[in-house]
Coordinates of C-alpha atoms in Angstrom, one line a residue:
M162 CA 0.5 13.0 40.4
K163 CA 0.5 14.2 36.8
P164 CA 3.3 12.9 34.8
A165 CA 5.8 15.8 34.1
A166 CA 5.4 17.8 30.9
A167 CA 7.1 16.6 27.7
P168 CA 9.7 19.8 27.2
V169 CA 8.5 22.0 24.8
P170 CA 10.9 22.2 21.6
T171 CA 12.7 25.2 21.3
T172 CA 14.6 24.7 18.0
P173 CA 12.7 24.2 14.7
A174 CA 14.6 20.9 14.3
G175 CA 12.3 19.8 17.2
L176 CA 9.7 20.9 15.5
A177 CA 10.0 19.6 11.5
A178 CA 13.4 19.4 9.4
W179 CA 14.5 22.8 7.9
S180 CA 13.7 22.9 4.0
A181 CA 17.0 22.4 1.6
V182 CA 16.7 26.3 1.1
A183 CA 16.3 27.1 4.7
G184 CA 19.4 24.7 5.5
R185 CA 21.6 27.3 3.3
L186 CA 20.6 30.1 4.8
T187 CA 23.4 31.6 6.9
G188 CA 22.6 35.4 7.4
S189 CA 23.1 37.8 4.8
T190 CA 25.7 40.8 3.7
M191 CA 22.6 43.1 3.2
G192 CA 21.2 42.6 6.9
D193 CA 25.1 43.7 8.0
V194 CA 24.8 46.6 5.6
L195 CA 21.7 47.9 7.0
R196 CA 22.7 47.5 10.2
W197 CA 25.7 49.8 9.7
G198 CA 23.4 52.0 7.7
A199 CA 21.8 52.9 11.4
G200 CA 24.7 53.7 13.0
D201 CA 26.8 56.9 13.1
A202 CA 29.9 56.0 11.5
I203 CA 30.7 57.4 8.5
N204 CA 29.1 54.6 5.5
F205 CA 30.7 53.8 2.9
A206 CA 29.5 50.3 3.1
G207 CA 26.2 50.4 2.2
G208 CA 24.7 51.2 -1.7
F209 CA 22.2 53.5 -0.7
P210 CA 20.7 56.9 -2.0
D211 CA 20.9 59.9 -0.2
E212 CA 17.5 60.3 1.4
R213 CA 18.2 64.3 1.5
L214 CA 17.8 64.2 -2.1
F215 CA 14.7 62.3 -2.0
P216 CA 11.8 64.1 -4.4
V217 CA 9.4 64.5 -1.2
E218 CA 7.4 67.2 -3.0
E219 CA 7.0 65.8 -6.3
V220 CA 5.9 62.4 -5.0
R221 CA 3.6 63.9 -2.6
T222 CA 2.3 66.2 -5.6
A223 CA 1.8 63.1 -7.5
T224 CA 0.2 61.0 -4.9
D225 CA -2.4 63.6 -5.1
T226 CA -3.0 63.5 -8.4
V227 CA -3.1 59.9 -8.5
L228 CA -5.9 59.5 -5.8
T229 CA -7.9 62.4 -7.5
R230 CA -7.6 60.8 -10.7
H231 CA -7.9 57.1 -9.9
G232 CA -9.4 56.8 -6.2
N233 CA -10.2 54.4 -4.2
K234 CA -9.1 52.0 -7.6
V235 CA -5.4 52.7 -6.5
L236 CA -6.0 51.2 -3.0
Q237 CA -7.5 48.2 -4.7
Y238 CA -5.4 44.7 -5.3
G239 CA -4.3 45.2 -9.2
S240 CA -2.9 43.1 -12.3
A241 CA 0.0 40.6 -11.5
A242 CA 1.6 42.4 -14.0
G243 CA 1.1 46.0 -12.8
E244 CA -1.3 48.5 -14.1
P245 CA -1.3 48.8 -17.9
W246 CA -1.1 52.4 -18.2
V247 CA 2.1 52.4 -15.7
R248 CA 3.4 50.1 -18.1
E249 CA 2.5 52.0 -20.8
A250 CA 4.6 55.2 -19.2
V251 CA 7.7 52.5 -18.0
T252 CA 7.9 51.8 -22.0
E253 CA 8.5 54.9 -23.0
H254 CA 11.2 55.3 -20.1
L255 CA 12.9 52.2 -20.9
L256 CA 12.6 53.1 -25.1
R257 CA 14.8 55.8 -24.3
R258 CA 17.5 53.8 -22.8
G259 CA 17.3 51.3 -26.0
V260 CA 15.7 48.4 -24.7
T261 CA 13.3 46.6 -27.1
T262 CA 10.1 46.2 -25.2
D263 CA 6.7 47.0 -24.9
A264 CA 3.8 47.1 -22.4
G265 CA 2.9 43.4 -22.8
S266 CA 6.7 42.3 -22.1
I267 CA 6.8 44.0 -18.9
L268 CA 6.5 42.7 -15.0
L269 CA 6.6 45.4 -12.5
T270 CA 8.0 44.2 -9.5
S271 CA 8.8 45.0 -5.8
G272 CA 12.4 46.2 -6.4
G273 CA 14.9 44.9 -8.9
Q274 CA 15.7 42.1 -6.2
Q275 CA 12.4 40.4 -6.6
A276 CA 12.9 40.4 -9.9
I277 CA 16.1 38.7 -10.1
D278 CA 14.4 36.3 -8.0
L279 CA 11.8 35.5 -10.0
V280 CA 13.5 34.9 -12.8
T281 CA 16.2 32.7 -11.0
R282 CA 13.2 30.3 -9.5
L283 CA 12.0 29.8 -13.0
Y284 CA 15.8 28.3 -14.4
V285 CA 17.3 27.2 -11.4
D286 CA 17.5 23.7 -10.0
P287 CA 19.5 22.6 -7.4
G288 CA 23.0 21.8 -9.0
D289 CA 22.9 23.9 -11.6
I290 CA 25.4 26.7 -12.8
V291 CA 24.7 30.4 -12.8
V292 CA 28.1 31.8 -14.1
T293 CA 28.8 35.4 -13.0
T294 CA 31.6 37.8 -13.1
S295 CA 33.9 37.8 -10.0
P296 CA 33.3 40.4 -8.2
T297 CA 29.6 41.0 -8.8
Y298 CA 26.6 42.2 -6.6
F299 CA 26.3 39.8 -3.0
A300 CA 22.9 39.8 -2.8
A301 CA 22.5 38.1 -6.2
L302 CA 25.5 35.5 -5.5
E303 CA 23.6 34.8 -2.0
L304 CA 20.1 34.5 -4.0
F305 CA 21.7 32.1 -6.1
E306 CA 23.3 30.2 -3.6
A307 CA 20.1 29.9 -1.7
A308 CA 18.2 28.5 -5.0
G309 CA 20.8 25.6 -4.9
A310 CA 23.0 26.7 -7.6
R311 CA 26.7 26.4 -8.3
V312 CA 28.4 29.8 -9.2
S313 CA 30.9 29.8 -12.0
T314 CA 32.9 33.4 -12.2
V315 CA 34.9 34.6 -15.1
R316 CA 37.0 37.7 -14.5
L317 CA 36.0 41.5 -14.4
D318 CA 37.9 44.5 -14.5
E319 CA 38.0 48.3 -16.2
R320 CA 38.7 46.5 -19.5
G321 CA 35.6 44.3 -19.2
I322 CA 35.1 40.5 -19.4
D323 CA 37.2 38.1 -21.2
P324 CA 35.1 36.7 -23.6
E325 CA 37.0 33.4 -24.5
E326 CA 36.8 32.9 -20.6
L327 CA 33.3 33.7 -20.7
D328 CA 32.3 31.1 -23.4
R329 CA 34.3 28.5 -21.7
A330 CA 32.3 28.8 -18.8
L331 CA 28.7 29.3 -20.7
R332 CA 29.9 25.9 -22.7
R333 CA 29.6 23.8 -18.9
P334 CA 26.7 21.4 -18.7
R335 CA 24.0 22.6 -16.5
A336 CA 24.9 26.6 -16.8
K337 CA 21.6 27.9 -17.3
L338 CA 21.6 31.5 -16.3
L339 CA 24.6 34.1 -16.9
Y340 CA 24.2 37.5 -14.5
L341 CA 25.6 41.0 -15.3
V342 CA 25.5 44.0 -14.1
T343 CA 26.4 46.2 -17.7
D344 CA 26.6 49.4 -16.1
H345 CA 28.1 50.9 -13.2
Q346 CA 28.7 47.8 -12.1
N347 CA 28.3 47.1 -8.4
P348 CA 30.8 46.9 -7.0
M349 CA 33.5 47.9 -9.3
G350 CA 31.7 50.7 -10.8
V351 CA 32.6 49.8 -14.5
N352 CA 30.7 49.1 -17.6
V353 CA 30.6 45.9 -19.9
P354 CA 32.3 47.6 -22.8
S355 CA 29.7 48.5 -25.9
G356 CA 31.8 46.2 -28.3
Q357 CA 32.1 42.9 -26.1
R358 CA 27.8 43.4 -25.4
P359 CA 26.7 41.7 -28.9
L360 CA 29.3 39.1 -28.4
I361 CA 27.8 38.0 -25.6
A362 CA 24.0 37.9 -27.2
E363 CA 25.5 35.8 -29.7
M364 CA 27.0 33.8 -26.9
L365 CA 23.4 33.3 -25.0
R366 CA 22.1 31.7 -28.5
R367 CA 25.0 29.3 -29.3
H368 CA 24.8 27.9 -25.5
A369 CA 21.2 28.2 -24.9
C370 CA 21.7 30.2 -21.9
H371 CA 19.3 32.8 -20.5
L372 CA 21.0 36.4 -19.1
I373 CA 19.7 38.5 -16.0
E374 CA 21.1 41.6 -17.1
D375 CA 20.8 43.9 -14.2
D376 CA 20.8 47.9 -15.0
V377 CA 19.2 49.2 -11.7
F378 CA 21.8 52.0 -11.8
A379 CA 21.0 52.8 -15.5
D380 CA 19.4 56.5 -14.3
I381 CA 22.6 57.5 -12.5
R382 CA 25.1 57.8 -15.2
F383 CA 27.7 60.6 -15.2
T384 CA 28.3 60.3 -19.4
R385 CA 26.2 59.0 -22.2
P386 CA 25.9 55.0 -21.4
A387 CA 25.9 52.0 -24.3
A388 CA 22.9 50.2 -25.2
P389 CA 22.1 47.1 -23.3
I390 CA 22.9 43.6 -24.0
Q391 CA 19.1 42.7 -23.9
P392 CA 18.2 44.4 -27.9
F393 CA 21.1 42.5 -29.3
A394 CA 19.2 39.1 -28.2
P395 CA 15.5 40.1 -26.2
E396 CA 14.3 36.0 -26.7
R397 CA 17.7 35.1 -24.6
V398 CA 17.6 38.0 -22.0
S399 CA 15.7 39.1 -18.7
Y400 CA 16.5 42.8 -18.3
V401 CA 16.0 44.5 -14.8
T402 CA 16.0 47.7 -13.6
S403 CA 14.7 49.7 -10.8
F404 CA 13.5 53.3 -9.8
S405 CA 15.0 52.8 -6.4
K406 CA 18.4 54.5 -6.7
A407 CA 17.1 57.3 -8.5
L408 CA 13.7 57.7 -6.7
S409 CA 13.3 55.9 -3.6
P410 CA 14.1 52.2 -2.5
G411 CA 11.2 52.6 -0.3
M412 CA 8.7 52.5 -3.0
R413 CA 10.1 49.1 -3.8
A414 CA 9.3 50.1 -7.8
G415 CA 11.2 47.6 -9.5
V416 CA 10.9 46.1 -13.6
L417 CA 11.4 43.0 -15.2
V418 CA 11.8 43.2 -19.2
A419 CA 11.5 39.5 -20.4
P420 CA 10.4 37.4 -23.3
K421 CA 6.5 36.8 -23.2
D422 CA 6.9 33.1 -21.7
V423 CA 9.0 33.9 -19.1
L424 CA 6.7 36.8 -18.0
Q425 CA 3.7 34.8 -18.2
K426 CA 5.6 32.2 -16.0
A427 CA 7.0 34.9 -13.4
A428 CA 3.5 36.7 -13.2
S429 CA 2.0 33.0 -12.2
L430 CA 4.9 32.7 -9.9
R431 CA 4.4 36.2 -7.9
E432 CA 0.7 35.7 -7.5
N433 CA 1.7 32.9 -5.1
V434 CA 4.1 35.3 -3.4
D435 CA 3.1 38.9 -2.7
V436 CA 0.0 39.0 -5.2
C437 CA 0.7 42.1 -7.4
P438 CA 2.8 44.9 -7.3
N439 CA 1.8 47.8 -4.7
T440 CA -0.7 49.5 -6.7
L441 CA -0.5 53.2 -5.0
T442 CA 3.5 53.3 -5.1
Q443 CA 3.6 52.0 -9.1
S444 CA 0.8 54.7 -9.8
V445 CA 3.0 57.5 -8.5
V446 CA 5.9 56.4 -10.4
G447 CA 3.6 56.2 -13.4
E448 CA 2.6 59.4 -12.9
L449 CA 6.0 61.0 -12.5
L450 CA 7.2 59.3 -15.7
G451 CA 3.9 60.5 -17.8
S452 CA 4.0 63.5 -16.3
G453 CA 7.8 64.2 -17.0
V454 CA 8.6 65.3 -13.7
F455 CA 10.9 61.9 -13.2
H456 CA 13.4 62.8 -16.1
R457 CA 13.4 66.5 -15.1
L458 CA 14.7 65.3 -11.8
L459 CA 17.8 63.0 -13.3
P460 CA 19.9 66.2 -14.2
P461 CA 20.4 67.6 -10.8
L462 CA 20.4 64.5 -9.4
C463 CA 23.3 63.1 -11.7
A464 CA 25.1 66.3 -11.0
A465 CA 24.8 65.8 -6.9
Y466 CA 26.0 62.1 -7.3
L467 CA 29.5 63.5 -9.5
E468 CA 30.4 65.9 -7.0
R469 CA 30.7 62.9 -4.5
R470 CA 31.8 60.8 -7.2
D471 CA 34.6 63.3 -7.7
A472 CA 35.1 64.5 -4.0
M473 CA 36.1 60.3 -3.7
L474 CA 38.6 60.1 -6.3
D475 CA 40.1 63.4 -4.5
A476 CA 40.1 62.3 -1.1
L477 CA 41.7 59.0 -2.4
T478 CA 44.5 60.6 -4.4
R479 CA 45.3 62.9 -0.9
H480 CA 45.2 59.7 1.4
L481 CA 45.8 56.5 -0.6
E482 CA 48.0 57.6 -3.1
G483 CA 50.7 55.0 -3.5
R484 CA 49.3 52.5 -1.3
A485 CA 46.4 52.0 -3.5
H486 CA 44.8 52.2 -7.0
W487 CA 40.8 52.5 -7.6
T488 CA 37.8 52.5 -10.4
E489 CA 36.8 55.7 -12.0
A490 CA 32.8 54.7 -11.9
S491 CA 31.1 56.5 -14.9
G492 CA 27.9 56.6 -13.2
G493 CA 25.9 54.5 -10.1
F494 CA 27.4 54.9 -6.2
F495 CA 30.7 52.5 -6.0
T496 CA 34.2 52.9 -6.2
W497 CA 36.6 49.9 -6.1
V498 CA 39.7 50.2 -4.2
T499 CA 42.7 47.7 -4.4
L500 CA 45.5 47.9 -1.9
G501 CA 49.0 47.4 -3.2
T502 CA 50.3 45.0 -0.1
P503 CA 48.5 42.2 1.0
T504 CA 47.3 43.7 4.1
D505 CA 44.1 41.8 5.6
P506 CA 40.9 43.9 5.1
E507 CA 38.9 42.5 8.0
R508 CA 41.6 43.4 10.0
L509 CA 41.4 47.0 8.5
L510 CA 37.9 46.8 8.9
Q511 CA 38.1 46.5 12.5
S512 CA 41.0 49.5 12.8
A513 CA 38.5 51.4 10.7
V514 CA 35.3 50.7 12.9
R515 CA 37.1 51.7 15.6
E516 CA 37.8 55.4 13.6
G517 CA 34.2 55.6 12.8
V518 CA 34.3 54.3 9.8
V519 CA 32.6 51.2 7.6
F520 CA 33.2 49.2 4.2
L521 CA 32.4 46.3 2.8
S522 CA 35.6 43.9 1.9
G523 CA 36.0 43.1 -1.8
S524 CA 35.7 39.1 -0.3
R525 CA 31.8 39.7 -0.1
F526 CA 31.7 40.1 -3.7
R527 CA 33.8 36.9 -4.9
R528 CA 33.4 33.0 -5.1
G529 CA 35.7 30.7 -6.1
G530 CA 38.8 32.2 -4.6
G531 CA 39.6 36.0 -3.7
A532 CA 41.7 38.2 -5.1
E533 CA 45.5 38.3 -4.9
L534 CA 45.8 42.1 -3.0
P535 CA 42.7 43.2 -0.7
E536 CA 39.8 45.2 -2.2
L537 CA 37.4 47.6 -0.5
R538 CA 33.9 48.8 -2.1
L539 CA 33.6 52.5 -1.3
T540 CA 30.1 53.8 -1.3
F541 CA 30.0 57.7 -2.5
A542 CA 26.3 58.3 -2.6
R543 CA 25.1 58.9 1.0
L544 CA 27.6 61.2 2.2
E545 CA 28.5 64.6 1.3
P546 CA 31.8 65.8 -0.1
R547 CA 33.2 66.8 3.3
E548 CA 32.0 63.7 5.3
I549 CA 34.0 61.7 2.1
E550 CA 37.0 63.5 2.7
E551 CA 36.9 63.2 6.8
G552 CA 36.3 59.3 6.3
I553 CA 38.6 58.7 3.5
G554 CA 41.3 60.6 5.7
R555 CA 40.6 58.3 8.7
L556 CA 40.5 55.3 6.4
G557 CA 44.0 56.3 4.9
Q558 CA 45.6 56.5 8.3
C559 CA 44.3 52.7 9.0
V560 CA 45.6 51.8 6.0
K561 CA 49.1 53.6 6.4
A562 CA 49.0 52.1 9.9
L563 CA 48.5 48.5 9.5
M564 CA 50.8 48.4 6.0
E565 CA 53.5 49.6 8.1
K566 CA 53.0 47.1 10.7
D567 CA 52.6 44.6 8.7
D568 CA 55.8 45.7 6.7
G569 CA 57.6 45.8 10.3
A570 CA 56.4 42.2 11.2
R571 CA 58.0 40.9 7.7
V572 CA 61.2 42.3 8.2
A573 CA 61.3 41.0 11.8
E574 CA 60.7 37.4 10.7
A575 CA 62.7 37.6 7.3
P576 CA 66.2 35.4 7.5
V577 CA 69.5 37.7 8.6
R578 CA 71.9 37.1 5.9
G579 CA 74.8 35.3 6.5
R580 CA 73.7 34.0 10.4
K581 CA 73.8 30.3 11.2

């Protein structure tokens, strides 16, 4: 009789130990957002552009032009930094924003997220400190934590960042990176005030710290933007942007502008990950920029998102006034809502889901302790004004019911005066 076969290991631990990075992975908020985005609920959770606004015909025409002009070359591997003619077109686009750059300082990436990841891996060892705001973009927080960084936060509100608090945070030993979303911030929709930007640049030099300036919403603006931080200290800043919001996230077209030494190492690192950016889609972006089509698309696109922002503000006033306050975004996709009483936002989410509405709780965007009052990030970009009105109406009823229930419970639990 043959001896019984040894059981086949069914867990990775039975084969080999996880790496330290894998051990730190516990799922992602982005995964939740993508799952919710595939459902039928009124979705205030996902920071997606509206596919109904994508320039399908313009992309089709640009693709035909690129294939006709460049032939099979745009279907081959390309440069790790991106094709030179595309980087020239991107340079002209960024100079209009006030970024200090040239084609040799640009690396084209697979979306803005890859740019953040590359710079983080170049600077952060386990135990190093990444300083950022509270709240800030959840996927950046999860990326820093996966790299083994300790996240140190400074407060952000409609007035900006407290410079003294930021200075103290950057002074800490092993504080290597600062991460800021400077305009139309995800999740709050606020901007770092223009007067604070040169001060932050000076702090970077004083503390020998490097900034990842995340400006992926720069093209979706409702007012004239301030200059980025990058031109005040280009040797200390990696500037990240993307065409995902204004053109198409599916094209995965991101941009990293960085000092030459950072860019060279980032290119070497990415060659071992995905070799090069998508040659075809980067060429389509280059054609849309060079022909002027992209810039002609922006005014009507921003007008459409402004209409939705205004619909969100109007609906919040009708359904949540007196129970919450909120930010008024000058661009981007988000409104940040703070409720007026300490209601559990997860209970509110469960109630909202039953009514066919989803949102993200503010705790997803914070580290080192949450806010005193519950917070919600609401996205208006992918919804028509009538959908926004319907969704906020349902959410308002959930908030009202939950607050009334909590108020009743507090009254029932309060001691009655004079009773012995």
